[in-house]
XYZ file of C-alpha atoms in Angstrom:
323
model
C 137.289 140.740 173.130
C 138.267 142.405 169.867
C 138.347 139.186 167.773
C 134.986 138.136 169.186
C 133.479 141.544 168.466
C 134.771 141.509 164.891
C 133.292 138.067 164.361
C 129.937 139.263 165.691
C 129.912 142.245 163.347
C 130.807 140.068 160.345
C 128.053 137.625 161.272
C 125.470 140.418 161.365
C 126.625 141.697 157.992
C 126.334 138.212 156.507
C 122.750 137.813 157.639
C 121.740 141.333 156.618
C 122.924 140.606 153.059
C 120.335 137.856 152.605
C 116.724 138.518 151.664
C 114.790 136.551 154.246
C 112.461 134.561 151.985
C 112.404 133.629 148.337
C 109.524 131.352 147.465
C 107.552 129.928 144.554
C 103.958 128.756 144.768
C 104.932 125.442 143.140
C 108.242 123.670 142.705
C 106.824 121.267 140.094
C 104.813 122.701 137.196
C 103.476 121.665 133.814
C 104.589 123.529 130.712
C 102.246 126.498 130.342
C 101.519 126.790 134.068
C 102.535 130.050 135.677
C 104.881 130.044 138.645
C 104.544 132.803 141.192
C 107.891 133.956 142.555
C 107.996 136.078 145.700
C 110.988 137.811 147.251
C 110.391 138.972 150.830
C 112.536 141.215 152.993
C 112.083 142.853 156.399
C 113.836 146.060 155.338
C 112.380 148.814 153.173
C 113.095 148.549 149.459
C 112.617 150.801 146.451
C 111.408 149.230 143.230
C 111.839 145.503 142.644
C 114.646 143.031 141.917
C 115.944 142.822 138.351
C 113.659 140.065 137.112
C 114.863 140.574 133.513
C 117.688 138.081 134.105
C 114.983 135.370 134.073
C 113.774 136.154 130.525
C 115.872 133.414 128.879
C 113.934 130.676 130.681
C 110.567 132.342 131.374
C 107.971 134.645 129.905
C 107.830 137.491 132.414
C 104.269 138.146 133.508
C 102.643 140.636 135.851
C 104.658 142.075 138.712
C 103.512 143.305 142.107
C 104.927 144.877 145.260
C 103.395 144.619 148.712
C 104.083 146.077 152.140
C 102.582 144.154 155.041
C 102.598 145.294 158.670
C 101.514 143.052 161.553
C 101.465 143.485 165.338
C 102.018 140.327 167.394
C 102.153 140.537 171.192
C 102.642 144.281 170.942
C 105.571 143.967 168.567
C 105.189 145.520 165.108
C 106.812 143.839 162.137
C 106.831 145.041 158.512
C 107.758 142.948 155.489
C 108.246 144.010 151.903
C 107.381 141.635 149.042
C 108.149 141.798 145.305
C 106.343 139.215 143.191
C 106.237 138.159 139.542
C 104.427 135.512 137.502
C 106.840 133.354 135.510
C 105.747 131.165 132.605
C 108.365 128.528 131.653
C 109.711 128.553 128.102
C 111.247 125.083 128.365
C 110.881 121.836 130.247
C 113.146 120.053 132.696
C 114.982 121.430 135.713
C 115.136 125.236 135.613
C 117.207 127.169 138.119
C 115.977 130.575 139.198
C 119.308 132.275 139.947
C 120.103 134.438 142.942
C 118.418 137.833 142.772
C 119.720 141.064 144.256
C 117.268 143.459 145.851
C 118.433 146.611 147.575
C 121.771 145.116 148.590
C 120.261 141.808 149.727
C 120.712 138.586 147.799
C 118.430 135.570 147.563
C 119.332 131.913 147.237
C 118.876 130.096 143.870
C 115.769 127.925 143.503
C 115.243 124.964 141.156
C 111.815 124.194 139.710
C 110.822 121.170 137.625
C 108.726 121.784 134.510
C 107.075 118.743 132.940
C 106.005 118.671 129.267
C 102.365 119.487 128.597
C 100.518 116.878 126.568
C 98.685 118.027 123.451
C 95.998 115.472 124.238
C 93.130 116.269 126.581
C 93.120 114.296 129.817
C 92.785 116.409 132.923
C 94.337 119.436 131.215
C 92.143 122.551 131.246
C 94.075 124.380 128.524
C 96.216 123.032 125.705
C 97.311 123.998 122.199
C 97.731 122.259 118.840
C 99.055 123.403 115.488
C 98.838 122.073 111.941
C 100.816 122.934 108.816
C 99.735 122.078 105.259
C 101.601 121.115 103.165
C 104.914 120.315 104.846
C 106.855 120.025 101.571
C 106.623 122.912 99.117
C 108.532 124.831 96.470
C 110.182 128.129 97.349
C 107.558 130.872 97.442
C 104.680 128.391 97.639
C 101.893 128.970 100.141
C 101.881 127.074 103.462
C 98.787 127.252 105.700
C 99.558 127.184 109.425
C 96.622 126.726 111.820
C 96.982 127.051 115.596
C 94.153 126.116 117.985
C 93.671 126.585 121.718
C 91.373 124.202 123.583
C 90.007 125.667 126.804
C 87.750 124.545 129.636
C 89.372 126.710 132.289
C 87.349 129.839 131.468
C 89.626 132.165 129.497
C 88.764 135.821 129.972
C 91.109 137.227 127.324
C 94.204 136.391 125.339
C 95.908 136.495 121.967
C 98.094 134.409 119.694
C 101.725 135.000 118.805
C 102.494 133.834 115.245
C 104.992 131.126 114.305
C 108.494 132.198 113.320
C 110.544 131.202 110.271
C 113.602 133.015 109.005
C 113.725 133.896 105.309
C 109.950 133.705 105.017
C 107.000 136.065 104.992
C 104.254 135.230 107.491
C 100.841 136.858 107.406
C 97.768 136.593 109.612
C 94.860 135.305 107.484
C 91.858 135.065 109.797
C 90.343 133.830 113.038
C 88.232 130.724 112.566
C 84.741 130.633 114.142
C 84.616 129.629 117.804
C 83.508 126.029 118.203
C 82.792 123.514 120.963
C 84.485 120.118 120.705
C 84.686 116.907 122.696
C 88.087 115.562 123.741
C 88.215 112.334 125.763
C 84.699 112.893 127.016
C 85.279 116.506 128.061
C 83.913 119.668 126.465
C 86.334 122.353 125.283
C 85.951 125.724 123.608
C 88.191 125.816 120.553
C 89.806 129.070 119.378
C 91.762 128.947 116.101
C 93.797 131.323 113.969
C 95.314 130.758 110.542
C 98.551 132.119 109.159
C 100.098 131.836 105.719
C 103.840 131.250 105.286
C 105.762 131.994 102.091
C 109.294 130.493 102.346
C 111.826 132.496 100.358
C 114.579 129.944 99.765
C 115.048 126.156 99.522
C 116.205 123.970 102.391
C 114.924 122.172 105.469
C 113.774 124.532 108.180
C 112.258 124.454 111.653
C 109.137 126.553 112.024
C 109.282 127.908 115.560
C 105.980 127.385 117.367
C 103.050 129.725 117.774
C 101.879 130.516 121.290
C 98.895 131.836 123.211
C 98.935 134.080 126.262
C 95.863 134.997 128.261
C 94.148 135.034 131.639
C 91.704 132.863 133.552
C 89.946 133.461 136.842
C 90.818 131.293 139.790
C 89.408 131.273 143.308
C 91.499 133.055 145.897
C 93.028 130.806 148.505
C 90.776 130.629 151.541
C 88.070 132.792 149.933
C 84.937 131.368 148.358
C 81.939 133.006 146.741
C 79.925 131.207 149.448
C 81.342 133.758 151.886
C 79.504 136.528 150.045
C 76.351 134.435 149.714
C 76.237 134.209 153.498
C 75.760 137.993 153.586
C 72.734 137.759 151.297
C 74.369 138.462 147.936
C 72.933 136.559 144.986
C 75.181 134.179 143.000
C 76.983 136.100 140.258
C 76.669 139.380 142.183
C 79.547 141.763 141.451
C 81.057 141.362 144.899
C 81.485 137.664 144.230
C 84.343 138.691 141.921
C 86.318 139.460 145.051
C 86.531 135.715 145.582
C 88.448 135.377 142.300
C 91.711 136.612 140.890
C 93.126 136.661 137.374
C 95.777 134.084 136.613
C 98.112 134.380 133.657
C 98.375 131.362 131.349
C 100.732 130.607 128.477
C 100.780 127.667 126.081
C 103.065 127.021 123.133
C 102.738 124.561 120.269
C 105.431 122.206 119.017
C 108.081 123.141 116.411
C 107.490 121.778 112.907
C 109.817 120.872 110.066
C 109.222 122.431 106.644
C 110.973 121.170 103.511
C 111.328 123.750 100.737
C 112.363 122.524 97.276
C 114.152 124.518 94.619
C 112.171 125.586 91.586
C 112.346 123.048 88.708
C 115.457 123.281 86.538
C 113.466 124.201 83.425
C 112.259 127.357 85.257
C 115.787 128.652 85.923
C 116.185 132.264 84.846
C 112.447 132.743 84.315
C 109.785 134.288 86.477
C 108.396 131.869 89.030
C 104.760 131.735 90.199
C 103.944 128.591 92.258
C 100.195 129.228 92.194
C 97.398 126.671 92.257
C 95.168 128.777 89.990
C 95.969 131.690 87.658
C 93.392 133.752 85.750
C 93.957 136.676 83.369
C 91.049 138.998 82.548
C 90.877 141.837 80.039
C 88.368 144.670 79.585
C 88.143 147.665 77.245
C 86.530 150.983 78.183
C 84.321 152.149 76.547
C 82.771 148.750 75.863
C 81.149 149.765 72.564
C 82.161 147.832 69.465
C 82.731 151.024 67.494
C 84.944 153.934 68.357
C 85.966 157.053 66.483
C 89.480 157.958 65.498
C 91.022 160.013 68.284
C 88.817 158.632 71.058
C 90.558 157.364 74.176
C 90.340 153.640 74.913
C 91.364 152.123 78.238
C 92.599 148.547 78.250
C 92.624 146.866 81.689
C 94.333 143.540 82.298
C 93.920 141.818 85.672
C 95.959 138.801 86.777
C 94.618 136.763 89.711
C 96.839 134.094 91.265
C 95.775 131.911 94.188
C 98.236 131.073 96.951
C 101.020 133.541 96.161
C 101.965 137.047 97.209
C 100.689 139.765 94.910
C 104.202 141.187 94.733
C 105.379 137.931 93.118
C 103.116 138.296 90.082
C 105.466 139.356 87.247
C 105.063 142.617 85.387
C 103.060 142.359 82.167
C 104.771 142.802 78.839
C 102.582 144.803 76.430
C 103.161 144.222 72.727
C 102.356 146.753 70.019
C 98.723 146.694 68.943
C 97.625 147.655 65.402
C 95.774 150.961 65.109
C 96.910 152.118 68.626
């Protein structure tokens, strides 16, 4: 009896070390689609699993915990659920590794993430970026424009700028909201412009910009018609109970930027790769006649288009007769 009893105890320990359910709401997703991961256990837990180990492959979205108690045929059962929205950072087969939660361990899960097209077909949300020019001199201005096309009903969101080492990147402006047609469908277009100033020559990859926001989606099994049946008008506040916010994330494609060295004849001199330079001078007071001993202020302003103000060289002032 002792060997059998030991085996029974070991078997119980093996099963108690496994979280009962680990599930995703979709095993095949398109790049930018969120994946809802749920870990369920029938024993009480504090906190949530360490989801941070997923950050290399996913953007970690909102997290939730839920305790659910049900009574079936007089028997009460309680389950504990920890959930998180995951937004894939890459395409292909991605393995969600085993997670540990309060001494229990889940099984790994593999999801397939397909590339998202930048062309509008049946896609409700997609992103495009442009970079002009793609070949410049070091320090020359590059305009980077990223646009999100939406017909899913975004409620909020914001852009994350592109990334390039050894460069300064600044947010210029948000372009006016516009409505465009893509393959016969109407999209709202949101755009933001950045300026990039590469600091050294070479061929570089500009890491993509991204957009993260929320849309409303209808809850499974709940429709606004349910509330209409109780006499509520369409659009009434309680109709919002039929919807829930869904996190969305889209990322543009990387781009290649070629940065040339300054011309050889400029070696050792100050360098200002501007498209337009203007120098203005004023004297205060502006009268044509002044008296000996009066103070005169001379102001010189240099305006250069398409370069950082810090790159404008210091002025050299020569001696002026009578001053």
